[in-house]
Each structure stands twice: as C-alpha cells, then as structure tokens.
Coordinates of C-alpha atoms in Angstrom, one line a residue:
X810 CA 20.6 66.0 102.4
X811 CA 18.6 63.9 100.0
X812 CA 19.2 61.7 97.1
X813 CA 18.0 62.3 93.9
X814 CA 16.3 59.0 93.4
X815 CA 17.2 55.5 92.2
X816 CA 18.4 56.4 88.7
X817 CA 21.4 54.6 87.5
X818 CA 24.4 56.5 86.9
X819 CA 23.8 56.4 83.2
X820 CA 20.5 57.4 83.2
X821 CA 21.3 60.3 85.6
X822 CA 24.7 61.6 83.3
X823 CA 22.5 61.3 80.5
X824 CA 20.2 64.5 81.5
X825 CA 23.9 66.0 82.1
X826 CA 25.1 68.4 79.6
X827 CA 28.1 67.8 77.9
X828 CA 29.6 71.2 78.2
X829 CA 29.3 71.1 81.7
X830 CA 29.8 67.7 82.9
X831 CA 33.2 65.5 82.5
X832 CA 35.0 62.9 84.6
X833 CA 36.8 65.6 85.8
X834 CA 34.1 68.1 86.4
X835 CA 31.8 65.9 87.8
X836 CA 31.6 65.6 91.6
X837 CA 33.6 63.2 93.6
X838 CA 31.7 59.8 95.7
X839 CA 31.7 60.3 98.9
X840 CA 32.5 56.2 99.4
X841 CA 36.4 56.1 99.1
X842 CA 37.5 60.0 99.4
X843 CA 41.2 59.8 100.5
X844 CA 41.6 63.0 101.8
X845 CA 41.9 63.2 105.7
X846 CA 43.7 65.5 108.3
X847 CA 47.4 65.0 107.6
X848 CA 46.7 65.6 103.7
X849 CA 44.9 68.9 104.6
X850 CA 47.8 69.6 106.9
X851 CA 50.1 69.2 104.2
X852 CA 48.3 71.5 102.5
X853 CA 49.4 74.2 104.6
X854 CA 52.6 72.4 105.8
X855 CA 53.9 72.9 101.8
X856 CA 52.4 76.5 101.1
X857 CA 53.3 78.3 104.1
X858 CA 56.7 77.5 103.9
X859 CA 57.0 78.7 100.2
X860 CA 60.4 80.9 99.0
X861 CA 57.9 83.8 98.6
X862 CA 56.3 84.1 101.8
X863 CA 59.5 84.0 104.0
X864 CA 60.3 87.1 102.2
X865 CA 57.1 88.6 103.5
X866 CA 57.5 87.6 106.9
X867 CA 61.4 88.8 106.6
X868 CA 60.2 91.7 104.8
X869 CA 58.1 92.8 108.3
X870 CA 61.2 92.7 110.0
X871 CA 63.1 94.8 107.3
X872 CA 59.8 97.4 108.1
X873 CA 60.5 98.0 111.4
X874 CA 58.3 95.3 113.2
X875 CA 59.7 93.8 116.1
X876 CA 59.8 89.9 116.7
X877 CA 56.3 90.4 118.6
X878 CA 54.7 92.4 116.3
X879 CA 55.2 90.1 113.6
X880 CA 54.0 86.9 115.5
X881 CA 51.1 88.7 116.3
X882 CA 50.2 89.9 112.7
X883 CA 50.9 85.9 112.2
X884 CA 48.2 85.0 114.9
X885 CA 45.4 87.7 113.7
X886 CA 45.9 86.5 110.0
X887 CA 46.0 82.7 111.3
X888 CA 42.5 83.2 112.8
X889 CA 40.7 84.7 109.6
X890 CA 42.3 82.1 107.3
X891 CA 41.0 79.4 109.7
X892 CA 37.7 81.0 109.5
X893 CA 37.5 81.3 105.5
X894 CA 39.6 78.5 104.7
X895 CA 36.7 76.4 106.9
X896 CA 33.7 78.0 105.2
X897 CA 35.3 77.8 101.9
X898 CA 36.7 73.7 102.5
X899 CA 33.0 72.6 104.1
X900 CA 31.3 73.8 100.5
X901 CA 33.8 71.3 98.3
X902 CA 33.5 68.1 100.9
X903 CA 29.6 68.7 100.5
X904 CA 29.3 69.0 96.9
X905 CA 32.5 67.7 95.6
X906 CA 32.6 69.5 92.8
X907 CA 35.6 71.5 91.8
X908 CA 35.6 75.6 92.0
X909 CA 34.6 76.2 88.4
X910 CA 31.5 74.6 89.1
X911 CA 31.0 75.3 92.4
X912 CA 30.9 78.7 91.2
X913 CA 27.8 78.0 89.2
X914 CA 25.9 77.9 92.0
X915 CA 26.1 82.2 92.8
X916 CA 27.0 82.9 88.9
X917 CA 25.2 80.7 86.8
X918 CA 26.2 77.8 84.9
X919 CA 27.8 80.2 82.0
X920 CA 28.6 83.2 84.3
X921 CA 30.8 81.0 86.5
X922 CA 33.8 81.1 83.3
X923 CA 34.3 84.4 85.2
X924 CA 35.6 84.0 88.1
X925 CA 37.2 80.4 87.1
X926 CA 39.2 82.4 84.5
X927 CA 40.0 85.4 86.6
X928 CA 41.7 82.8 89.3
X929 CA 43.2 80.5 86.6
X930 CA 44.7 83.9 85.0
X931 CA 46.2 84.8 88.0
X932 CA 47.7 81.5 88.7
X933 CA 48.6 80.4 85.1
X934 CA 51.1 83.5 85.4
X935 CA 52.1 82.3 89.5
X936 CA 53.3 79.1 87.8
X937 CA 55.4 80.4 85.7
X938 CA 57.0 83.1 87.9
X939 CA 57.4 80.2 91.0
X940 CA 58.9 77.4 88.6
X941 CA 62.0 80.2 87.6
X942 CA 62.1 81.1 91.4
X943 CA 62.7 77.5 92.2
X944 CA 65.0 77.3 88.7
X945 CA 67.3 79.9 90.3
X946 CA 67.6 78.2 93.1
X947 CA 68.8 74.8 91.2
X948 CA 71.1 76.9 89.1
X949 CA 73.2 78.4 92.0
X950 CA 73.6 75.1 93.4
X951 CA 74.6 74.0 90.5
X952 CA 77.2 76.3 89.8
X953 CA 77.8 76.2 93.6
X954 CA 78.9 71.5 92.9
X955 CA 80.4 72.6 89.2
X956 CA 82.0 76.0 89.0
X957 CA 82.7 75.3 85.2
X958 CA 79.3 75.4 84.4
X959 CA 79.6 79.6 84.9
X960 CA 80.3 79.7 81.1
X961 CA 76.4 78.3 80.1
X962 CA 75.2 81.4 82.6
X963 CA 77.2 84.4 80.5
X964 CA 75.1 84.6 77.7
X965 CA 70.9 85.2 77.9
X966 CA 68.3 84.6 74.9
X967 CA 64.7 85.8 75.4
X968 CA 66.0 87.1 78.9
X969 CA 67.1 83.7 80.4
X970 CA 71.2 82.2 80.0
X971 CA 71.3 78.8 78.5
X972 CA 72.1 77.0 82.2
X973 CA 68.6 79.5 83.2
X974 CA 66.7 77.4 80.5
X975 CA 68.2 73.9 81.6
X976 CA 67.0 73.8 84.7
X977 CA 63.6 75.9 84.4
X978 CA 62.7 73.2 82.1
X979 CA 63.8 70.6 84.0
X980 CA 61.4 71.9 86.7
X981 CA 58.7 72.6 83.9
X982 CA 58.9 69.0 83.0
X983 CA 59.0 67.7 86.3
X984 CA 55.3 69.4 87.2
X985 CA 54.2 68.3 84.2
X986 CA 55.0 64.7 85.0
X987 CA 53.7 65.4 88.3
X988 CA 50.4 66.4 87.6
X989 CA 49.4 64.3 84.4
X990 CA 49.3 61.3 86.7
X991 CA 46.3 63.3 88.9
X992 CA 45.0 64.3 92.2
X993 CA 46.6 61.1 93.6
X994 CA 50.0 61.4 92.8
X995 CA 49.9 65.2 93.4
X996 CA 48.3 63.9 97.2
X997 CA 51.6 61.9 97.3
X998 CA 53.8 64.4 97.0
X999 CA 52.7 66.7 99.1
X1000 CA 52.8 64.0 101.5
X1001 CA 56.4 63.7 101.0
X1002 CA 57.2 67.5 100.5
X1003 CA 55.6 68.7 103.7
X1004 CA 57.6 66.8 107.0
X1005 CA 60.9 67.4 104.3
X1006 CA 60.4 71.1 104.0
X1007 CA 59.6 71.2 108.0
X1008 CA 62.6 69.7 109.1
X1009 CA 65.0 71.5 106.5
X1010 CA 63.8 74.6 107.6
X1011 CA 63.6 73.9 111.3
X1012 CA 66.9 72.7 111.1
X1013 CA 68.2 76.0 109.0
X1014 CA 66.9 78.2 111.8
X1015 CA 68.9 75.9 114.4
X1016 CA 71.8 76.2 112.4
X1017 CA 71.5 80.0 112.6
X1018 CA 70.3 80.6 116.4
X1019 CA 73.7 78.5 117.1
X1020 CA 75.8 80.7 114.8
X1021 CA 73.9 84.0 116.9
X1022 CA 75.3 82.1 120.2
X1023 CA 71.9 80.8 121.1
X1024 CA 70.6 84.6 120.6
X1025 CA 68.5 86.6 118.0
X1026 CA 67.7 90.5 117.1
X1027 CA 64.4 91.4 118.4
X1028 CA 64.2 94.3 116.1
X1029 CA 66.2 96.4 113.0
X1030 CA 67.9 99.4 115.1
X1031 CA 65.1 101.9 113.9
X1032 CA 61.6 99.6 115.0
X1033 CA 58.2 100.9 114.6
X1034 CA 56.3 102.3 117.1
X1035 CA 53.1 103.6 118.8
X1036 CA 50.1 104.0 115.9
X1037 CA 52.8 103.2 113.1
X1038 CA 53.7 99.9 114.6
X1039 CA 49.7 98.9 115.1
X1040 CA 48.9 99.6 111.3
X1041 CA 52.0 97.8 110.0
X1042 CA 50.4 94.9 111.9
X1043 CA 47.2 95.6 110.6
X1044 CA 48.5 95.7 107.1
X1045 CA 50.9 92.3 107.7
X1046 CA 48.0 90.2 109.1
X1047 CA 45.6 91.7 106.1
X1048 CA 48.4 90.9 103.3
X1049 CA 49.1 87.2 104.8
X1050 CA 45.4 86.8 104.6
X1051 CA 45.4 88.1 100.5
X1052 CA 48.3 85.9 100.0
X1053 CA 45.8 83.0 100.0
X1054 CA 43.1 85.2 98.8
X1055 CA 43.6 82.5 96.1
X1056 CA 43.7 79.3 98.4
X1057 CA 40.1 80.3 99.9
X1058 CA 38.4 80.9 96.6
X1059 CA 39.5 77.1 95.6
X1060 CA 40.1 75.3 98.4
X1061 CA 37.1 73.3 97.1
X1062 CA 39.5 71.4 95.0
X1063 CA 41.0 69.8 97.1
X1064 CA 38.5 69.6 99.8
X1065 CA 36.2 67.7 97.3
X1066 CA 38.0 64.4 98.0
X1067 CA 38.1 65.1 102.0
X1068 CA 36.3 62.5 104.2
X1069 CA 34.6 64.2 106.5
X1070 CA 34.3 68.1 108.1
X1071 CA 36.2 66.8 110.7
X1072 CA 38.9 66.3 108.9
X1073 CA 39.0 69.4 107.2
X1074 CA 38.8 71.3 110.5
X1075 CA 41.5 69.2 112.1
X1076 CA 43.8 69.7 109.1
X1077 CA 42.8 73.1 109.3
X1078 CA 43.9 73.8 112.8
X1079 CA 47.2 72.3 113.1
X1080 CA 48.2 73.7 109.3
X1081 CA 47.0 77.2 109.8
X1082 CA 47.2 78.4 113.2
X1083 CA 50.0 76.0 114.6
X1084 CA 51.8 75.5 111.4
X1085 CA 52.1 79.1 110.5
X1086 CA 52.8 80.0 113.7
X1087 CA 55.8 78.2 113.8
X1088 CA 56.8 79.0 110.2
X1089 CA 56.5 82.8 111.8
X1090 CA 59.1 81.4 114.5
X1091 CA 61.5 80.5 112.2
X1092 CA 61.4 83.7 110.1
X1093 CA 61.9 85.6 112.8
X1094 CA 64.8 83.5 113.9
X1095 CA 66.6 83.7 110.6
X1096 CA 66.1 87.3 110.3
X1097 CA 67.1 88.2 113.9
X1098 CA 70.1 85.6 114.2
X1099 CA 71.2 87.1 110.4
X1100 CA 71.0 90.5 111.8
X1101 CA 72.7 90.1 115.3
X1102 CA 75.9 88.2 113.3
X1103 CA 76.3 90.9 110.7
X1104 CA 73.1 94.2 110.5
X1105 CA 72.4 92.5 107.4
X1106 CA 69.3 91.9 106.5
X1107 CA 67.8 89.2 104.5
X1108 CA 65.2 89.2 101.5
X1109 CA 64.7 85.3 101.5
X1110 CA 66.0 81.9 103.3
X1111 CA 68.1 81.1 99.9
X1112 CA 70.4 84.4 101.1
X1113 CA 71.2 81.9 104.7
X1114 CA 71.5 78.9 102.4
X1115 CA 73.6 79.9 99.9
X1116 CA 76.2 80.7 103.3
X1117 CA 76.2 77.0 104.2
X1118 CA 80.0 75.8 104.0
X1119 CA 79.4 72.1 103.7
X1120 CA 78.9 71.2 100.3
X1121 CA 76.7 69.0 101.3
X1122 CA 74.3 70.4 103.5
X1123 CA 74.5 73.2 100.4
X1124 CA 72.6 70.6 98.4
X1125 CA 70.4 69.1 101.0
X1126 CA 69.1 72.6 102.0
X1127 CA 68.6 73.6 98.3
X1128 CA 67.1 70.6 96.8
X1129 CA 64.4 70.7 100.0
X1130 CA 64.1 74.5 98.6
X1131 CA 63.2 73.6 95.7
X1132 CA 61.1 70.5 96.5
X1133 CA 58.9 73.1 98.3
X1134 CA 58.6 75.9 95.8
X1135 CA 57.4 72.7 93.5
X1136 CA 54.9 71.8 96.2
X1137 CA 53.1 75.2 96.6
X1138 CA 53.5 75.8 92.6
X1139 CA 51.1 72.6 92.5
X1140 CA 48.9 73.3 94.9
X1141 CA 48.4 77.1 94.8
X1142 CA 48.9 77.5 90.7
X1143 CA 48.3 74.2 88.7
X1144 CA 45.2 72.6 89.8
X1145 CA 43.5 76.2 89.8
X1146 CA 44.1 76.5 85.7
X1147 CA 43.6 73.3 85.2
X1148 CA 39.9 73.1 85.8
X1149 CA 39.4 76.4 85.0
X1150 CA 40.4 75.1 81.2
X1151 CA 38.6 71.8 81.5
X1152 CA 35.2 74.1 82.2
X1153 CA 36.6 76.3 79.1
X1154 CA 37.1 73.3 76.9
X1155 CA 35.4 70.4 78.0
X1156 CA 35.0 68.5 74.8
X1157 CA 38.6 68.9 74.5
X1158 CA 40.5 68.3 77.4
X1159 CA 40.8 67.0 80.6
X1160 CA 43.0 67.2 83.6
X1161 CA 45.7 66.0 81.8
X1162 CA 46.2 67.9 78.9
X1163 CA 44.5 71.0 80.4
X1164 CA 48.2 70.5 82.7
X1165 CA 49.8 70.5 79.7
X1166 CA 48.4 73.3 77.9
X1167 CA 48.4 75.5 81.1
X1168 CA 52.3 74.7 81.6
X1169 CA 52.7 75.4 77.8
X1170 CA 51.3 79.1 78.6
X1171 CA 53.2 79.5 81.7
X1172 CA 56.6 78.8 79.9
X1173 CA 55.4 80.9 76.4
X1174 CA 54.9 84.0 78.7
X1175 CA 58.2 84.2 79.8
X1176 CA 57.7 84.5 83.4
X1177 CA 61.2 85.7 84.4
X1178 CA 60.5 88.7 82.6
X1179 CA 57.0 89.4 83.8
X1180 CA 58.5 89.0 87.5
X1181 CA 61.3 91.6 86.9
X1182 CA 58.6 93.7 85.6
X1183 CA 57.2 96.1 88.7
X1184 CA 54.9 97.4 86.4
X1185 CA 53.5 93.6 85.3
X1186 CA 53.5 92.6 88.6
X1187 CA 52.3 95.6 91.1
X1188 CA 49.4 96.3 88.2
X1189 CA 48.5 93.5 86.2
X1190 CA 48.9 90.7 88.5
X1191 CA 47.8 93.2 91.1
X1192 CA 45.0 93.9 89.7
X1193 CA 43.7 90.7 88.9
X1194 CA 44.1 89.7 92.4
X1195 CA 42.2 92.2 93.7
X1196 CA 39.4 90.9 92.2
X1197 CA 39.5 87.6 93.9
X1198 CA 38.2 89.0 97.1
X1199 CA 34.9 90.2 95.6
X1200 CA 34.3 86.8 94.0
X1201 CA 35.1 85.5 97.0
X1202 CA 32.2 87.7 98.7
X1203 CA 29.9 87.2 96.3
X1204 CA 30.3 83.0 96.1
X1205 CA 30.6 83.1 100.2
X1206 CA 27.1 85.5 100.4
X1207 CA 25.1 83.2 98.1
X1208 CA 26.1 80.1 99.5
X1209 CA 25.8 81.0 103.1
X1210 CA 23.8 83.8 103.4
X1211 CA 21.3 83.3 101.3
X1212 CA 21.0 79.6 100.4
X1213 CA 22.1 78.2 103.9
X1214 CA 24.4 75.8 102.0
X1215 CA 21.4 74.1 100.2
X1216 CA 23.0 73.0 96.8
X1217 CA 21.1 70.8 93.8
X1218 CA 24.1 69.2 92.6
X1219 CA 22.6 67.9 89.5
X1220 CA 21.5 71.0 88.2
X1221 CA 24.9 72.5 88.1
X1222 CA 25.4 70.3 85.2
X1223 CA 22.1 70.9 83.4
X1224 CA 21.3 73.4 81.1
X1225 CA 17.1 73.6 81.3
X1226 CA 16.2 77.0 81.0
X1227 CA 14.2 75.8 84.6
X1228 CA 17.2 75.0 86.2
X1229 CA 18.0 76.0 89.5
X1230 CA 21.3 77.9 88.0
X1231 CA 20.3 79.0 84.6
X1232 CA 19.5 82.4 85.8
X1233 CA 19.3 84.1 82.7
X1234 CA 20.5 82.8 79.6
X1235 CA 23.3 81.0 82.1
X1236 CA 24.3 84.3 83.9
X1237 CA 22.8 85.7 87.5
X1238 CA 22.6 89.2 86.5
X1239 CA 22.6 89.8 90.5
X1240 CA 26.0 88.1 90.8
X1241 CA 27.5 90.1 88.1
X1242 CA 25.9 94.0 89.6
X1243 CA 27.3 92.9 92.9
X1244 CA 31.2 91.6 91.7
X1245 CA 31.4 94.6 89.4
X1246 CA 31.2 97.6 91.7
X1247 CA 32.9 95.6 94.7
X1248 CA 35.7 94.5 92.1
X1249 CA 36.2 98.1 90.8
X1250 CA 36.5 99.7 94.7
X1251 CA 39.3 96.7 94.9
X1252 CA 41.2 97.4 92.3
X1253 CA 41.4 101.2 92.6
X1254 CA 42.7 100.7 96.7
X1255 CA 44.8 98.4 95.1
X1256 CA 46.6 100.1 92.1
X1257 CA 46.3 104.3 92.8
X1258 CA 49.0 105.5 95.0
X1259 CA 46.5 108.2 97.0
X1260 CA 45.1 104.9 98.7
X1261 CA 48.3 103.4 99.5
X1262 CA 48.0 103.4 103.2
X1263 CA 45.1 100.7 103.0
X1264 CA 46.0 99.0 99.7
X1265 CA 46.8 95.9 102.1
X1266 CA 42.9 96.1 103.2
X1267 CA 42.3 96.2 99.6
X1268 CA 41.1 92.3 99.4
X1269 CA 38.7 92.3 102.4
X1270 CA 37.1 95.5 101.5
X1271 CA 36.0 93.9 98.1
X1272 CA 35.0 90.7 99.4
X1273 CA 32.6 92.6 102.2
X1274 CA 31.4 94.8 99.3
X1275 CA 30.3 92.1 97.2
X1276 CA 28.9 90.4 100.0
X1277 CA 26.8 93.1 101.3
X1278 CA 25.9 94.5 98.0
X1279 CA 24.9 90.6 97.0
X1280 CA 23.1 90.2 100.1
X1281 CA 21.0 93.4 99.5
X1282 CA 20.1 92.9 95.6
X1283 CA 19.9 88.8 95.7
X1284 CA 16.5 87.2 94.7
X1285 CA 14.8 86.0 97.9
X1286 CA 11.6 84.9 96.2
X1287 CA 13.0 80.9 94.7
X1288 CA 12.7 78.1 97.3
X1289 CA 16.4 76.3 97.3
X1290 CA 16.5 72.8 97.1
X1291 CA 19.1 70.3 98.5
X1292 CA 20.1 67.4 96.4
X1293 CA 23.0 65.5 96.4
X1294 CA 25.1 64.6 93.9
X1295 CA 25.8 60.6 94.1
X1296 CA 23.7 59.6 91.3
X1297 CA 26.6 61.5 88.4
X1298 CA 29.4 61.0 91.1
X1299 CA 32.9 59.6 90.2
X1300 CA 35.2 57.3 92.3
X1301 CA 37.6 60.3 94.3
X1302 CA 41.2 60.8 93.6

C-alpha cells in the first residue's frame, strides 16, 4: 500500500467533495483503532444469542431434525460465515471506510445509494420489529413483579396497550441514548452485553438439563429421515448463513476501527465457529430438556423463562433478555441506517441525528404491526432481503476478483469525472446489469411458492449470480491503483 503524498490533511479534504466526505464518512487512522479480538468476539457473542435466532435453531428441532442434525447445519453454516465474514471484515480494516462508501468502489460514487439504502431499508424496519420483541419481554416481567399493572395492558391504540407503549419507548429511548454517544460507547456495550448474555443463557440451559434429570430429547417423536433429513440440513445451514446475509454486507463498519487482520480473524474464529456452536448446544438443550419434561415444544427461550419460580431469577433472566435483544438491535439494525442516511444527507446529518431520525422511522412505522403481518414480513421484508446476496456478489467480485483488493481511497470521495469511481455520471452501468438479473432470480426463489423447496438457497444463488455475471461483463481494460487513505483519515472510534 502507498501513501498519497505529503499533503496536509487540509489540503487533502479540500479536493474532497462535500457530498461524499464527512467526519463520519471519512475513513478511520489506522494509529489508535480500538477494535481488537474480544470486541469482534463480542460481535458475535451478542448477535448469535439474539431472541430471534433461538427460535430458528428451536424451530429445527420443531421440523424434525435431530440434536445432530441441527449441530451439524450449525457447523456447515459456521464455516461459510467464517469465510464471508473474513473477506467482508479484511475490506473495512484496509480502507476504513464505512459500507456506503465502501460500496463506491463496485457501484460508483452515486450508484452506491443503492445498495446502502436497500440494507438500511431492511434494517430501519429490523429495529423497529426487535425493539417491540425486547418491549414484550419487559412488559411480561413487569406484570410478572406488579400484577396491578394488567389494567394499562387491556386497552390497545394504533395496535399497541398503553403498558406496550411504556416500555417500547423506554427501549426506543434507551438506543437512542446509546447510540448518539458513538461507536465508542456502542463498543462498550457490547462489551458488557456479550459475557452477560453468555452466562444467563448458559446458566438457563443448566437450569433445564437439571429439571430433565441430567437428560435431554434427541429428537420430536416423528424426526426426519434419509434425503428429507439431509435437505432440512441443507436448508438450516443456508438460512443461518442468510440470517447475517446483512452482517457480511456491513461488517465493514465495524471492522473499519479493527487493529489488525489478526484480530479480525481471531475474533472471528472464537465468535463464529466456537461461539455458535455452543449457542447450537444450548438450543438444543432447551428444546430437548422442554420436550423430555412435558412433549411441548418451544418457539423461543422467553417460553423457559417466563417458567422460572423465583421471582428473582424471573428478572435476572429477563432483563439479560432484553439487554441482548438491545445489543444485536445495535449492531445488526442501527449502525447500518445510520450511515446509509449520512451518505443520503451529508450536509445535514451526522451519526447522531441520522440515529435519531432512523429511530424516529422505526417507531412511525409501527413495527408491531408490520411483524404480525405474514404478508409484510414473508414479502416485503423478504424481498428486500433477497437482494442483499446479489449486492453482496457483486461488491465481493469487484473487490476480489477483479481489483485484487487494490482500493484508491481518496477517490471514493472525489467527484472528477477522471476518477477512479465516477464510472458514468457516478454509476458503473456493469454493477447495475449484474445486481439486476441476479437480484430478480433472488427474489422470485424467494417470494413464489413453486420454488419453495430452495427458497432457503435463495441468498447464495443471487450472490453467485452477481458474482459470475459481474465477473463476465466487468471492464478489464483500467489499471487499479492502491492508495491509502491517511492523508483525509479521522482519529477511530
């Protein structure tokens, strides 16, 4: 990698455009990057362990997979996400630049608003839905402590009881706090999140293989079998994997602020493949010991919790519930929107209010609604997230594939016409032919019910489409060039 040359940093931000380069836009130092193995860990530590994806993994018991057949749709899916998530991490702690511009690079310096806007869409609408998950879980606790407060939860307006509203925007506030103090404090948290959600839920499953007398269900009484069992794996390892379909396309923000590869692959290592292979041990724990006790079985961990006698542990258990669903809401749906907006607006607003103005359209949507929607949810939201693996492809193609991860940093924020990412008139036309037809076979396996039996493929089919559709029509004939960023750099968070 070279340096651009000697310039000060005010003589280098002045060649900058202002619609594309901000303090928050603008890449990070590499001097004094904070982030180092346990804060990627914690990464994965938080999000794995979210209210939504035990009632995947519980949902692949309720299939008919055995105990073994879900761990091992838990170790294939462990070994792709270590793969993208390490290809996708390298690109943000070599550039430090967040995804919106990162994204410049395959689409162009205007072209990129599309995929920052289709990722920000989908997880402006995640935010919403995950902070009235976590809001229900507050509320039957607190009914749980004060019976009496039964009579605010009898009577709804726009679809949500008055004790609903209390403590979804008591939530809504508390991520707003959160996350108008920065990276840093959002860093923090995670920090503190992560070893509380492991040992909470470690101690839950305990709790549960002692109520089983030390015992566990190994499967429902009806388990899959032969060539069904297989594809259910299939399908379970491909779904875990689309789960963070979102995760891989931005991982760059976080992994701007890493210190080194190392530590991105160390973080990597112990939070995928370890981490969620344990989280895959406790799922199967709670599900089995639920369904030895009683041939119930479970949609989510609040179902065990809510079971707890003590009063106490009651609270413990669901305030770390609800700690977590905060957690992954940051990570997975805040930061995403948030410079997705500031690349929208940058004369306007920066990380700070863009927070603000992202929560303020996650709580006018009215997410409860939207999640008790199928059709919002299965189509919509569906649909939009079918599209992230052909961005992914496409982004993954150009960067690897076809640039061998050379990247002029500076002229991601530069709007000459001779630009290395002007393209034409801001857009790669190439980019754009490739997403489009990969994006469209995506969304169809997706959404029609004829291609329902590899709808869970649906995300890695798109993102090799646009790959090998990028990697055909791309423009082989401009020499790539490999300049740093440091002289427009800002300190890291």
């Amino acid at each position: 990698m070279t340096a651009v040359d000697d310039r000060s940093h005010a003589e280098a931000t002045s060649t900058a455009s202002s619609v594309l380069y901000t303090y928050d836009l603008a890449p990070t130092k590499k001097e004094g990057r904070r982030w180092g193995t346990y804060n990627v860990f914690t990464l994965w530590a938080n999000d794995a362990h979210s209210l939504g994806n035990y009632a995947f993994a519980i949902g692949l018991f309720a299939l008919g997979l055995s105990v073994w057949g879900i761990l091992l749709a838990f170790v294939l899916a462990s070994v792709l996400l270590f793969l993208l998530l390490t290809l996708s991490g390298y690109m943000g702690q070599k550039t430090g630049v967040p995804f919106p511009v990162m994204s410049r690079i395959a689409f162009g310096i205007k072209g990129a608003k599309i995929p920052a806007l289709v990722r920000g869409g989908v997880a402006i609408a995640w935010f919403g839905i995950q902070t009235y998950l976590a809001s229900a879980v507050l509320k039957s606790l607190l009914v749980a402590m004060a019976p009496g407060l039964k009579t605010l939860d009898e009577h709804t307006a726009l679809g949500l009881s008055a004790l609903g509203w209390i403590t979804f925007l008591v939530l809504w506030a508390l991520q707003v706090v959160i996350v108008s103090y920065g990276m840093q404090v959002i860093r923090r948290y995670m920090a503190f999140a992560a070893p509380t959600t492991l040992i909470t839920m470690c101690a839950l499953a305990v709790w549960m293989f002692v109520r089983a007398d030390g015992s566990i269900a190994f499967s429902t009484d009806s388990p899959l079998t032969g060539g069904a069992m297989w594809l259910q794996v299939l399908q379970g390892a491909a779904l875990w994997v689309v789960i963070y379909g979102t995760f891989v396309l931005n991982f760059c923000d976080f992994t701007r602020s890493a210190k080194s590869r190392a530590s991105i692959v160390r973080g990597n290592i112990i939070g995928i493949p370890v981490n969620m292979l344990f989280f895959a041990l406790i799922a199967v724990v709670l599900s089995g010991a639920q369904f030895k006790l009683d041939g119930r079985i479970i949609t989510s961990p609040t179902d065990i919790v809510q079971t707890i006698p003590n009063t106490f542990l009651l609270a413990v258990a669901s305030i770390a519930l609800v700690a977590l669903t905060v957690a992954v809401n940051l990570l997975a749906n805040f930061v995403a929107p948030i410079y997705a907006l500031v690349d929208l607006f940058p004369r306007k607003l920066n990380f700070r209010r863009a927070g603000l103005v992202s929560a303020l359209i996650g709580l006018v949507i009215l997410p409860w609604n939207l999640y008790n929607s199928p059709l919002v949810v299965n189509y919509f939201l569906g649909g939009l997230g079918a599209l992230l693996g052909p961005l992914f492809g496409v982004i993954m193609a150009d960067y690897w594939l076809l640039r061998k991860s050379k990247v002029n940093v500076p002229d991601l924020y530069n709007e000459d016409p001779h630009g290395d990412y002007h393209y034409r008139r801001g857009y790669n036309p190439r980019a754009v032919w490739a997403f489009v037809p990969a994006a469209g076979i995506a969304v169809v396996l997706a959404l029609v019910p004829y291609f329902k039996p590899v709808a869970g493929f649906s995300w890695f089919i798109g993102a090799f489409a646009g790959a090998a559709i990028y990697a055909l029509i791309a423009d082989r004939t401009s020499a790539y060039r490999d300049v740093d960023g440091e002289a427009i750099a800002v300190a890291a968070e």
